[in-house]
mmCIF file of C-alpha atoms in Angstrom:
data_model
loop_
_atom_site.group_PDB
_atom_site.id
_atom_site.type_symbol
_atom_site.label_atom_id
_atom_site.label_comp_id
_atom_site.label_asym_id
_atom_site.label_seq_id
_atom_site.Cartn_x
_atom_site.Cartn_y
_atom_site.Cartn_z
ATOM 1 C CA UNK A 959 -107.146 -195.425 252.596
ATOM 2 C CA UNK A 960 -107.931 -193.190 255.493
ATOM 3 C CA UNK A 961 -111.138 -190.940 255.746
ATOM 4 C CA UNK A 962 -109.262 -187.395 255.123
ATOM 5 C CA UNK A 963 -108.451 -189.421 251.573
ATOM 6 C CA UNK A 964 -112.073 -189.005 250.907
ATOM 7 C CA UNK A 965 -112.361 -185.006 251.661
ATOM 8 C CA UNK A 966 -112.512 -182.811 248.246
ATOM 9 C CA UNK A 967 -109.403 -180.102 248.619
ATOM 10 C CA UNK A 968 -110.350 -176.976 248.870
ATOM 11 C CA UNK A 969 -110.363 -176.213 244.605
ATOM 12 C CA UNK A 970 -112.875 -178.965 244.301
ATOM 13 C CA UNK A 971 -115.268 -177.431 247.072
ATOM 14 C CA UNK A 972 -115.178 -174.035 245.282
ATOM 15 C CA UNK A 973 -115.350 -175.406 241.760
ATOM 16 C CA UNK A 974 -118.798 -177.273 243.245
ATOM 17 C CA UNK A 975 -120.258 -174.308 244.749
ATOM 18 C CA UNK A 976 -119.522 -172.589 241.591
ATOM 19 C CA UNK A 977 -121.142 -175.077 239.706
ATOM 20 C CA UNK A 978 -124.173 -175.414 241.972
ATOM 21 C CA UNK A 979 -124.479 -171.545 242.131
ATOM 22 C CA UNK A 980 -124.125 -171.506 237.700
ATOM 23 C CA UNK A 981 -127.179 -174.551 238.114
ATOM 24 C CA UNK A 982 -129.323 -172.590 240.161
ATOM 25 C CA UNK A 983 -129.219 -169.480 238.235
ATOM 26 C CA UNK A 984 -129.390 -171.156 234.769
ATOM 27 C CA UNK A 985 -132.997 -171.273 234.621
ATOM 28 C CA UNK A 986 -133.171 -167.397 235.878
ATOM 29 C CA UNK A 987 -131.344 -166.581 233.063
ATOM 30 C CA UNK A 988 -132.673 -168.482 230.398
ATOM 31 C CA UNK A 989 -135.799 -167.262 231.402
ATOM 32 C CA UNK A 990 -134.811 -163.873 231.363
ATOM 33 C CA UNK A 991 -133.152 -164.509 227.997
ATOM 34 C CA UNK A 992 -136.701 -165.664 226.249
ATOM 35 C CA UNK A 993 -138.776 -163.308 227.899
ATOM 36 C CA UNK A 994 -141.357 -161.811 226.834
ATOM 37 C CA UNK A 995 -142.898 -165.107 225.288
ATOM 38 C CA UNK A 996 -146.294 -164.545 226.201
ATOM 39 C CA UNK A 997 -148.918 -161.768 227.135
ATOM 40 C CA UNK A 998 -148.142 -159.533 230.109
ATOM 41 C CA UNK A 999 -150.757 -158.357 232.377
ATOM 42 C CA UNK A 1000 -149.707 -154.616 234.564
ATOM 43 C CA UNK A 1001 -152.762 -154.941 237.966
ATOM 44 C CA UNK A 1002 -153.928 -151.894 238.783
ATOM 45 C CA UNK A 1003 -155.696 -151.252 241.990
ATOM 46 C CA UNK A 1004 -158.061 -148.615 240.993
ATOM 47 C CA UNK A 1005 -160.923 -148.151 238.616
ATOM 48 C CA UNK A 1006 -160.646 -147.550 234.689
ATOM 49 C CA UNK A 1007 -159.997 -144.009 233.858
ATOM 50 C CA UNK A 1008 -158.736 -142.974 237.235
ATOM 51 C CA UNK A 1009 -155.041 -141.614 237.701
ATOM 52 C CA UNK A 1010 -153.425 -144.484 237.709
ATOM 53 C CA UNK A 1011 -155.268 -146.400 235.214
ATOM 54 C CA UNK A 1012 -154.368 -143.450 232.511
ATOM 55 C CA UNK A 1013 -150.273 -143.875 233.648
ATOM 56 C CA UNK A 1014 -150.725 -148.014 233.610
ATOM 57 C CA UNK A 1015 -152.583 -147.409 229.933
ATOM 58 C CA UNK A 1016 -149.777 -145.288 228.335
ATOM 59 C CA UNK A 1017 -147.267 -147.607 229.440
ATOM 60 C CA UNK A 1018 -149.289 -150.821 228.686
ATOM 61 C CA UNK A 1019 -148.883 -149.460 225.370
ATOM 62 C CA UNK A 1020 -145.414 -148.269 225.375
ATOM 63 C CA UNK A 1021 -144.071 -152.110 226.468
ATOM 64 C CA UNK A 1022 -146.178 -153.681 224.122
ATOM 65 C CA UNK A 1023 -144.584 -151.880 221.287
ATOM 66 C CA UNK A 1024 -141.240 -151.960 222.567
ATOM 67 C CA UNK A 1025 -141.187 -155.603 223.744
ATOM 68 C CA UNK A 1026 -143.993 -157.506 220.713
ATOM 69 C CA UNK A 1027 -146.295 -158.815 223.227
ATOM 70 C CA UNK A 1028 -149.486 -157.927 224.442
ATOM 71 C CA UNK A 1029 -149.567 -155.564 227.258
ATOM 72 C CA UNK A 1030 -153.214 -156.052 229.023
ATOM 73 C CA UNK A 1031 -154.163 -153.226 232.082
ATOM 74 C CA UNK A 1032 -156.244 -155.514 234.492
ATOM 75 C CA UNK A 1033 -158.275 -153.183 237.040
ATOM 76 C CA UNK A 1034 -158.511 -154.702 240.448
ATOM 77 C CA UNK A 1035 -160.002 -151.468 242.572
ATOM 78 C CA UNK A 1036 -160.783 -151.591 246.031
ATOM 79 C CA UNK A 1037 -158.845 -150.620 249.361
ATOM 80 C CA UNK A 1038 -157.159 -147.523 248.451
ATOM 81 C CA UNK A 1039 -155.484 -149.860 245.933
ATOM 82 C CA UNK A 1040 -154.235 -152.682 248.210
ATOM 83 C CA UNK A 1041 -156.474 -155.420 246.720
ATOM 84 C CA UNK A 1042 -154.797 -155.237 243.126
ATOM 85 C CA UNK A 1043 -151.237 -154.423 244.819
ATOM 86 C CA UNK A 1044 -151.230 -157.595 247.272
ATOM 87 C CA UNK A 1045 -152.404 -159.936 244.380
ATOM 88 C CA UNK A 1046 -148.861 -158.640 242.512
ATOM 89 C CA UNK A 1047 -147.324 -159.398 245.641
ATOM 90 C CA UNK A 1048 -148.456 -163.153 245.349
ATOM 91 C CA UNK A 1049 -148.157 -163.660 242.020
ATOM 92 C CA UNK A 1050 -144.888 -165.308 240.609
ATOM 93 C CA UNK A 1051 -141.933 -163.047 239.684
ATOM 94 C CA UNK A 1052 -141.609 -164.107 236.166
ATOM 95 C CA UNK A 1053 -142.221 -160.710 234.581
ATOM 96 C CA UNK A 1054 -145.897 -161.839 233.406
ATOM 97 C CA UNK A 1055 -147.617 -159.849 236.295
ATOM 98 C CA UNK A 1056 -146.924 -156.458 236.803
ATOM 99 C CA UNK A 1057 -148.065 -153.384 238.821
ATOM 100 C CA UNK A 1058 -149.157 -149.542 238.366
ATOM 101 C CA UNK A 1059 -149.580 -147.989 241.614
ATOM 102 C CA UNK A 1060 -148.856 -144.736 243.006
ATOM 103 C CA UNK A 1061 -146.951 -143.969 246.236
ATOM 104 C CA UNK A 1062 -149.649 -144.196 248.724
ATOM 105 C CA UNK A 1063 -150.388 -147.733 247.602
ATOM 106 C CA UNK A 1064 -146.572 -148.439 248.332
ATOM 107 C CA UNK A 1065 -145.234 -146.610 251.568
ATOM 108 C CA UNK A 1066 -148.309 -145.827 253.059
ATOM 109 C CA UNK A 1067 -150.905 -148.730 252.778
ATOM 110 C CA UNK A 1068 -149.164 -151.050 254.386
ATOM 111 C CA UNK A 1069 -148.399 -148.976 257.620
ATOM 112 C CA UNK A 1070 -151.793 -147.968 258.166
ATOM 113 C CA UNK A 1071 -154.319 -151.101 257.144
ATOM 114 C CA UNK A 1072 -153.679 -153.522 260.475
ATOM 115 C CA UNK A 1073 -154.729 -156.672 257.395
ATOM 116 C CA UNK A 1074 -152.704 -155.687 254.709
ATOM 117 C CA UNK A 1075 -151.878 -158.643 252.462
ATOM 118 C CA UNK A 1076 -148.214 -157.046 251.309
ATOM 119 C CA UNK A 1077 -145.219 -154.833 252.295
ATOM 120 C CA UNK A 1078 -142.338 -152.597 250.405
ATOM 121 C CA UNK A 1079 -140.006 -155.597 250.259
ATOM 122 C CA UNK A 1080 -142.641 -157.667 248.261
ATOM 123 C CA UNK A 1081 -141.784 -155.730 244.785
ATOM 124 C CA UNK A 1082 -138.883 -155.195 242.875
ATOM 125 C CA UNK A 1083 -139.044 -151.364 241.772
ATOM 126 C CA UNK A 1084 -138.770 -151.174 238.121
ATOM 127 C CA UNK A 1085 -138.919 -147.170 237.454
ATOM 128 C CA UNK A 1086 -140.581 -143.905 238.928
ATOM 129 C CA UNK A 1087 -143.318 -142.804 236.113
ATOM 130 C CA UNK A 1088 -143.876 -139.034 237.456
ATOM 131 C CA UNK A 1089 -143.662 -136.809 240.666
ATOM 132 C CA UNK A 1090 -146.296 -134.695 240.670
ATOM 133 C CA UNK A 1091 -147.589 -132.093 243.966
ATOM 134 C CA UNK A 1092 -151.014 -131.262 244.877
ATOM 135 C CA UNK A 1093 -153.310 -128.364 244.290
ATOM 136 C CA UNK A 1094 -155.833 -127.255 247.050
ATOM 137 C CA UNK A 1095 -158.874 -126.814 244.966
ATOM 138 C CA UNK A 1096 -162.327 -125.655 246.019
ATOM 139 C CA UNK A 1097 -165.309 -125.212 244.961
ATOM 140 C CA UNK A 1098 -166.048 -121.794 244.032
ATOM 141 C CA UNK A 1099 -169.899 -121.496 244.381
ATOM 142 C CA UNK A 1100 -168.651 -122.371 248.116
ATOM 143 C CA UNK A 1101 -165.631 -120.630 248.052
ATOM 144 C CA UNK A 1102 -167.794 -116.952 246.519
ATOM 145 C CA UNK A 1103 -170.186 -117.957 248.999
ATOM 146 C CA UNK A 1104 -167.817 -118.306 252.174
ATOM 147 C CA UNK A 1105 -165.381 -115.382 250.817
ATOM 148 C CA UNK A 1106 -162.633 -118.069 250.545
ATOM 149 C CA UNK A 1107 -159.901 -116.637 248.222
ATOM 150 C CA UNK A 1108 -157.035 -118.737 249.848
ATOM 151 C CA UNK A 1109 -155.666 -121.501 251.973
ATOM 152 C CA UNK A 1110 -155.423 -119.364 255.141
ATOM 153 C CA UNK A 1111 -158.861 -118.560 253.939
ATOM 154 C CA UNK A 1112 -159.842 -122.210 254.258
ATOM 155 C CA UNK A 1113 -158.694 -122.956 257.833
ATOM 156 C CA UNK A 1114 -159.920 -119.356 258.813
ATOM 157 C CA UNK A 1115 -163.565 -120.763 257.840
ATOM 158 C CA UNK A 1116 -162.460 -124.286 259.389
ATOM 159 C CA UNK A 1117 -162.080 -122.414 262.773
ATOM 160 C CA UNK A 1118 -165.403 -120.976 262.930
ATOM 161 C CA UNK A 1119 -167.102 -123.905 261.491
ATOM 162 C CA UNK A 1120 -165.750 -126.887 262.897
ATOM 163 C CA UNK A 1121 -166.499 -129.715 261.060
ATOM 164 C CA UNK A 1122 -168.070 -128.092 258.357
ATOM 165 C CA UNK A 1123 -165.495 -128.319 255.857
ATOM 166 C CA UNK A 1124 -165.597 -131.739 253.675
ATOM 167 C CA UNK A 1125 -162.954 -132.425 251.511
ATOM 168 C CA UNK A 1126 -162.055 -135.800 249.663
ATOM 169 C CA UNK A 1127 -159.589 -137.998 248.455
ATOM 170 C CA UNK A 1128 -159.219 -141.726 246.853
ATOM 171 C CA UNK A 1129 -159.399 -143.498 249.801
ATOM 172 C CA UNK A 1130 -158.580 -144.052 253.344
ATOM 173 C CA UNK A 1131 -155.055 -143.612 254.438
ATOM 174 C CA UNK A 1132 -154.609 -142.119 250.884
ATOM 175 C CA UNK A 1133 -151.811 -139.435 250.687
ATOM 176 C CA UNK A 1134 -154.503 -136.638 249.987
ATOM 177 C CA UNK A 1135 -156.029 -138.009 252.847
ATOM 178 C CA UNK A 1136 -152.835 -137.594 255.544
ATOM 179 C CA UNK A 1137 -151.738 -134.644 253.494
ATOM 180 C CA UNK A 1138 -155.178 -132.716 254.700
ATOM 181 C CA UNK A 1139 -155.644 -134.593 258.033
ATOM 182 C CA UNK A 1140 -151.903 -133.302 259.065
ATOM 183 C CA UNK A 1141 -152.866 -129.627 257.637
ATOM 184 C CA UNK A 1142 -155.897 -129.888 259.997
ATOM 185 C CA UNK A 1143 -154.041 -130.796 263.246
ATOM 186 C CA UNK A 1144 -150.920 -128.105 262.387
ATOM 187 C CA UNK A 1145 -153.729 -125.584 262.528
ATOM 188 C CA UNK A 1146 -155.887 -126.937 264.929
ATOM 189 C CA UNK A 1147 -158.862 -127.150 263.012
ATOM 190 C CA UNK A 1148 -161.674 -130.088 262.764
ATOM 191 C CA UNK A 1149 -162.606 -130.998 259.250
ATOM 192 C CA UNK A 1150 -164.663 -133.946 257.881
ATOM 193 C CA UNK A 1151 -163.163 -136.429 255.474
ATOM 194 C CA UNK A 1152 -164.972 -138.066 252.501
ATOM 195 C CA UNK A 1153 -163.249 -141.241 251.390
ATOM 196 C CA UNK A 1154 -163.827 -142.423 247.580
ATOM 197 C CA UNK A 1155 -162.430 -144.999 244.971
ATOM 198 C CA UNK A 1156 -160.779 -142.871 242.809
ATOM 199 C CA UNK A 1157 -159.006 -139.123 243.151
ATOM 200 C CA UNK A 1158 -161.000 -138.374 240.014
ATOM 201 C CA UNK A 1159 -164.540 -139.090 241.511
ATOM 202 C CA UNK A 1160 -163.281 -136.872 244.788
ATOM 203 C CA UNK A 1161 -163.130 -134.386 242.388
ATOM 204 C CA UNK A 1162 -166.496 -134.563 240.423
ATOM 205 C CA UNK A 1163 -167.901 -133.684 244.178
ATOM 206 C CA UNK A 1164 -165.833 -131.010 244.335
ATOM 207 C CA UNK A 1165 -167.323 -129.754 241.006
ATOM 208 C CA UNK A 1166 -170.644 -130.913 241.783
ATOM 209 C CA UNK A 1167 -171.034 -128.792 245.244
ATOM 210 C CA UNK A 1168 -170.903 -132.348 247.209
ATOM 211 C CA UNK A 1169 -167.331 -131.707 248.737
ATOM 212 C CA UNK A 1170 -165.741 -128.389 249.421
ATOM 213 C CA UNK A 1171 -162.333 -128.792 249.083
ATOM 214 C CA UNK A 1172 -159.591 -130.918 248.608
ATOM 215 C CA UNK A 1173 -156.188 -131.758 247.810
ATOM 216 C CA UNK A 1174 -156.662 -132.733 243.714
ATOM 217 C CA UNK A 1175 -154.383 -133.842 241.482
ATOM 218 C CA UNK A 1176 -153.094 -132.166 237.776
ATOM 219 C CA UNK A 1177 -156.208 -133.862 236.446
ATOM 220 C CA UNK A 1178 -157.926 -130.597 237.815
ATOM 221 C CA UNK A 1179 -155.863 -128.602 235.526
ATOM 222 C CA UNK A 1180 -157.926 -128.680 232.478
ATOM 223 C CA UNK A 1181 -161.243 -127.710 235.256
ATOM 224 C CA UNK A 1182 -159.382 -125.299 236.661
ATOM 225 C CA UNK A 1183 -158.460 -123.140 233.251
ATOM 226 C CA UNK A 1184 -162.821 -123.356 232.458
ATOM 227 C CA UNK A 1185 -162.962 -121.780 235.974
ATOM 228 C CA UNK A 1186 -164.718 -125.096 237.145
ATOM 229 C CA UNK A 1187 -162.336 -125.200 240.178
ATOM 230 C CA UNK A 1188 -160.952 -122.312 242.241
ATOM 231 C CA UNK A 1189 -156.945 -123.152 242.937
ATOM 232 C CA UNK A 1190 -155.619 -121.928 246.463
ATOM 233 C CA UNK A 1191 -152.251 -123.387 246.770
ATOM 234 C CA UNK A 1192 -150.075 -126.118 245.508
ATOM 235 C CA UNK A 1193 -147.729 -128.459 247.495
ATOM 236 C CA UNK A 1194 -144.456 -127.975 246.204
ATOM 237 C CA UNK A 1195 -141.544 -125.729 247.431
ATOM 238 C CA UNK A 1196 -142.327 -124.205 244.272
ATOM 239 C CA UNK A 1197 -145.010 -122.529 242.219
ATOM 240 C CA UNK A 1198 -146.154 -124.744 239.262
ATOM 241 C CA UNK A 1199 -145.587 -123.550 235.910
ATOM 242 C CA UNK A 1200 -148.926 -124.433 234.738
ATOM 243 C CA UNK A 1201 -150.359 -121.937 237.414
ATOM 244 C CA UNK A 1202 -147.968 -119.326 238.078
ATOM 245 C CA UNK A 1203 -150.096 -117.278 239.969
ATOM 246 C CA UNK A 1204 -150.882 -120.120 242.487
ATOM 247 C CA UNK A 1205 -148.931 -119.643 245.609
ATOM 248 C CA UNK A 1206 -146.926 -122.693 247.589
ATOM 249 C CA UNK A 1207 -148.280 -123.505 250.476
ATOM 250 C CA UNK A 1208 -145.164 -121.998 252.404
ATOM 251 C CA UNK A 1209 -146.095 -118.595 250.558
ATOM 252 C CA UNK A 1210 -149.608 -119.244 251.841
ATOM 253 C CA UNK A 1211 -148.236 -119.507 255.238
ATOM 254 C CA UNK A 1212 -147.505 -123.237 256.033
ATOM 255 C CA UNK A 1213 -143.852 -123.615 256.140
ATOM 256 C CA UNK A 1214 -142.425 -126.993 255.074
ATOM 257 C CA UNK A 1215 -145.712 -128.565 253.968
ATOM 258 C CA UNK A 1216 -144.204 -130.236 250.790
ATOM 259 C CA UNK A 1217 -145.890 -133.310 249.392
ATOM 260 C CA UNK A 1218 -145.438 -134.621 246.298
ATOM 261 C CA UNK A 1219 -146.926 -138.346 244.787
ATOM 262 C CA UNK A 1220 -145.856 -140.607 242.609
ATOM 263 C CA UNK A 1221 -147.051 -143.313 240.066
ATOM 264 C CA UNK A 1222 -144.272 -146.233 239.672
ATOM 265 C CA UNK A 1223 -143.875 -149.678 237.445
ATOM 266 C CA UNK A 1224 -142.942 -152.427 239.775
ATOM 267 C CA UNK A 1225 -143.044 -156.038 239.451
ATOM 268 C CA UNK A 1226 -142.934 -159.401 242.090
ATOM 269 C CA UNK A 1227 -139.939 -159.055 244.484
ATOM 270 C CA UNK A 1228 -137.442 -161.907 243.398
ATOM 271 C CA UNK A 1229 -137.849 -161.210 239.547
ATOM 272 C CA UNK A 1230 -134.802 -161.458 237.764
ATOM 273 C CA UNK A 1231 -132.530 -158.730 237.421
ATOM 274 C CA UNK A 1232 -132.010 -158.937 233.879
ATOM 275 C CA UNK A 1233 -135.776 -158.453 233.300
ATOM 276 C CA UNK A 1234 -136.499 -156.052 235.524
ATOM 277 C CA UNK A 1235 -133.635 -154.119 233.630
ATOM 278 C CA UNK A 1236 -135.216 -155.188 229.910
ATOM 279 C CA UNK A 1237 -138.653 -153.137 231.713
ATOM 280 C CA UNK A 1238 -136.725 -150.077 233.085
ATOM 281 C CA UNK A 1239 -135.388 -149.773 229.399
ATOM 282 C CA UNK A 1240 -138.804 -150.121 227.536
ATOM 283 C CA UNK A 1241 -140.409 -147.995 230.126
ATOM 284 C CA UNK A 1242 -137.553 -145.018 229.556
ATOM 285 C CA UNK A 1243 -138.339 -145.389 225.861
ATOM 286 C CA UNK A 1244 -141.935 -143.071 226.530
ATOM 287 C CA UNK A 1245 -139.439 -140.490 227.399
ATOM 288 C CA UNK A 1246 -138.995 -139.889 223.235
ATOM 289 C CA UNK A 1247 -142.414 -141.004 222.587
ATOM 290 C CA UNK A 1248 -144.904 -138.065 222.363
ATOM 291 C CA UNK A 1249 -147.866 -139.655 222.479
ATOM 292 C CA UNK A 1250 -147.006 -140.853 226.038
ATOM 293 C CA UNK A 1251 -145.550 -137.931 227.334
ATOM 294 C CA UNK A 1252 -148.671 -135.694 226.233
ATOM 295 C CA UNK A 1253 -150.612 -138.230 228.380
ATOM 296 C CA UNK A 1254 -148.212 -138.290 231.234
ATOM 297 C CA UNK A 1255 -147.239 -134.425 231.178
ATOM 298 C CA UNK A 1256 -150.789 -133.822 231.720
ATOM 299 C CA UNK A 1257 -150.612 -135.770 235.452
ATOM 300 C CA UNK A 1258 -147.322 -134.642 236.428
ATOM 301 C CA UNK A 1259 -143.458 -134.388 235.780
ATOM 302 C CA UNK A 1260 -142.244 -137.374 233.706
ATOM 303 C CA UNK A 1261 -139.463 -138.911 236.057
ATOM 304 C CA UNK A 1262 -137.970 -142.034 234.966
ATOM 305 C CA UNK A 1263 -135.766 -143.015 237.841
ATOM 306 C CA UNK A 1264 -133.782 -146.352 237.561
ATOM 307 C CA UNK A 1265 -134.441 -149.319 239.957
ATOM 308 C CA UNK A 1266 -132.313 -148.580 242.517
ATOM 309 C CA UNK A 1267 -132.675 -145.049 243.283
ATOM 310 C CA UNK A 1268 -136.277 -145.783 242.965
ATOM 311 C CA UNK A 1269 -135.776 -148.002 245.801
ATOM 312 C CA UNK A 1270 -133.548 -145.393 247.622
ATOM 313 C CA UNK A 1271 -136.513 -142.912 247.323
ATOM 314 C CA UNK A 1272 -139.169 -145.425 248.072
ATOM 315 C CA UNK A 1273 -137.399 -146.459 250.999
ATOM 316 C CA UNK A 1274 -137.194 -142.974 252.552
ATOM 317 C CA UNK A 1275 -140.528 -142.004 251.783
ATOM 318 C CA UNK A 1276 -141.411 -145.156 253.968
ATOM 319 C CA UNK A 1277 -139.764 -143.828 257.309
ATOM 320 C CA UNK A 1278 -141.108 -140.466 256.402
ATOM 321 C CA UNK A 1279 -144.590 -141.357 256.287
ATOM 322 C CA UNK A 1280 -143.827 -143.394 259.483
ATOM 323 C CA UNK A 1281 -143.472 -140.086 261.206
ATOM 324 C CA UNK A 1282 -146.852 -138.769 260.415
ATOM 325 C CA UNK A 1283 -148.981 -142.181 261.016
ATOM 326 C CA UNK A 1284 -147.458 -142.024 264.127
ATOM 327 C CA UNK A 1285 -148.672 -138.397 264.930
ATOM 328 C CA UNK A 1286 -151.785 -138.222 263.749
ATOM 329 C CA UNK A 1287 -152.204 -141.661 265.259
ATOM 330 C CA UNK A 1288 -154.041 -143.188 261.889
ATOM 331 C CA UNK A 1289 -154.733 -146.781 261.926
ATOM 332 C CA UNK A 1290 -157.609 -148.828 259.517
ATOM 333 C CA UNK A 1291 -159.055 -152.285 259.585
#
């Protein structure tokens, strides 16, 4: 018998690779199939009761009802976030270790910090939780004091004060933190940036007279109705309907300064498919639970967006911050 007797025709190579490829994926699948069988644990990098840790709460307890596990939040704070996001990013994609984060955490972080443990590609987007802008808040002992009744206000002050101005955000490299850096340089102004763990402790020194300004998230809503906080402008291309009477930032003057955040579900890059898809469906089920959206609505606009258009977004947001790093020329150890 000659040696061609021995090669497999060409149906018996495919029906091998088929059966290798049906092998290799078997366990994916039947692992998909009996999951959840345990506990799941969603990391978050920042501290208990900050803005994230309210989002990862809500849904901890949305997926624990929907899926008949335990859903534990585990805080892991430190780094503008990127100590409990990398440890996701290590951790094996068996839907057991998930992550809460918002968008600096995702496609900012890891352009910025030169020893950053993680990149984009090391999570598999699950869903979008909420889009939510900014509101430029002051202080309005300072503001009363300074005669600062808007933004233009602000940078007016900023001009003959250089330096003076402190204003705050959750961390280095944060998006509050670009967001007012890039304001600065646009106008030419110097101002002085106070980095902190959480947006929500940037703004008890706003309240407390310790920072002046900043950009502040909806959590300032409920300070801003007991006149706690003076609003000046919000970063959307359109006026909020919580504060009607609070202009854009392009009606304040600063055409195409639009910056939104976002707070997203996300689990280890190389999960399966089929649970990622099981999470994206729990997750959406908030959407009719009122509980959860009274907690949500009161951080931003509920947006549930699937996993791939959450990657679309994600991955545009990426090459957009790109742009500014590189002009403001920001870099962290």
């Amino acid at each position: 018998m000659t040696a061609k007797h021995w090669q497999p025709t060409r149906r018996a190579t495919l029906a091998l690779c088929l059966a290798a490829s049906w092998l290799a994926a078997a366990p994916a699948h039947a692992q998909a199939d009996n999951w959840p069988a345990k506990p799941i644990r969603i990391v978050v990098g920042f501290p208990a009761g900050s803005f994230t840790d309210t989002i990862a709460r809500a849904v901890s307890d949305q997926l624990s009802k929907q899926l008949g596990q335990p859903v534990i939040v585990d805080n892991k704070p430190g780094a503008n976030g990127a100590i409990g996001v990398g440890e996701v990013a290590r951790s094996a994609p068996d839907g057991y270790t998930l992550l809460v984060t918002n968008s600096s955490s995702i496609t900012i972080n890891p352009q910025i910090y030169k020893k950053i443990t993680y990149q984009p590609k090391d999570f598999a987007p699950v869903t979008m939780l909420l889009d939510a802008p900014f509101i430029l808040t002051a202080n309005p002992d300072w503001a009363s004091k300074h005669q600062i009744r808007s933004a233009q206000d602000v940078i007016a002050y900023a001009k003959r004060n250089p330096d003076k101005i402190s204003y705050g955000s959750a961390g280095p490299g944060n998006i509050a933190h670009l967001a007012f850096a890039q304001w600065s340089n646009r106008t030419g102004v110097k101002t002085t940036h106070v980095p902190y763990k959480s947006a929500s402790q940037a703004q008890l020194a706003v309240l407390s007279g310790e920072l002046d300004t900043q950009f502040d998230t909806w959590s300032a809503l409920p300070q801003i109705a007991a006149s706690k906080l003076l609003p000046l402008a919000v970063t959307a291309p359109q006026r909020m309907k919580q504060l009607p009477n609070v202009p854009t930032m392009a009606e304040a003057g600063y055409a195409d300064f639009n910056v939104t955040f976002w707070a997203g579900l996300f689990a280890p890059a190389g999960t399966p498919p089929a649970i990622v898809d099981k999470l994206y469906e729990a997750t959406k089920s908030m959407l009719q639970n009122e509980h959860a959206r009274n907690v949500l609505s009161k951080q931003g606009d509920m947006v549930m967006l699937a996993p791939e258009p959450f990657g679309q977004r994600i991955a545009k947001e990426v090459a957009d911050w790109k742009q500014v790093i590189q002009r403001e020329a920001i870099s962290l150890d």
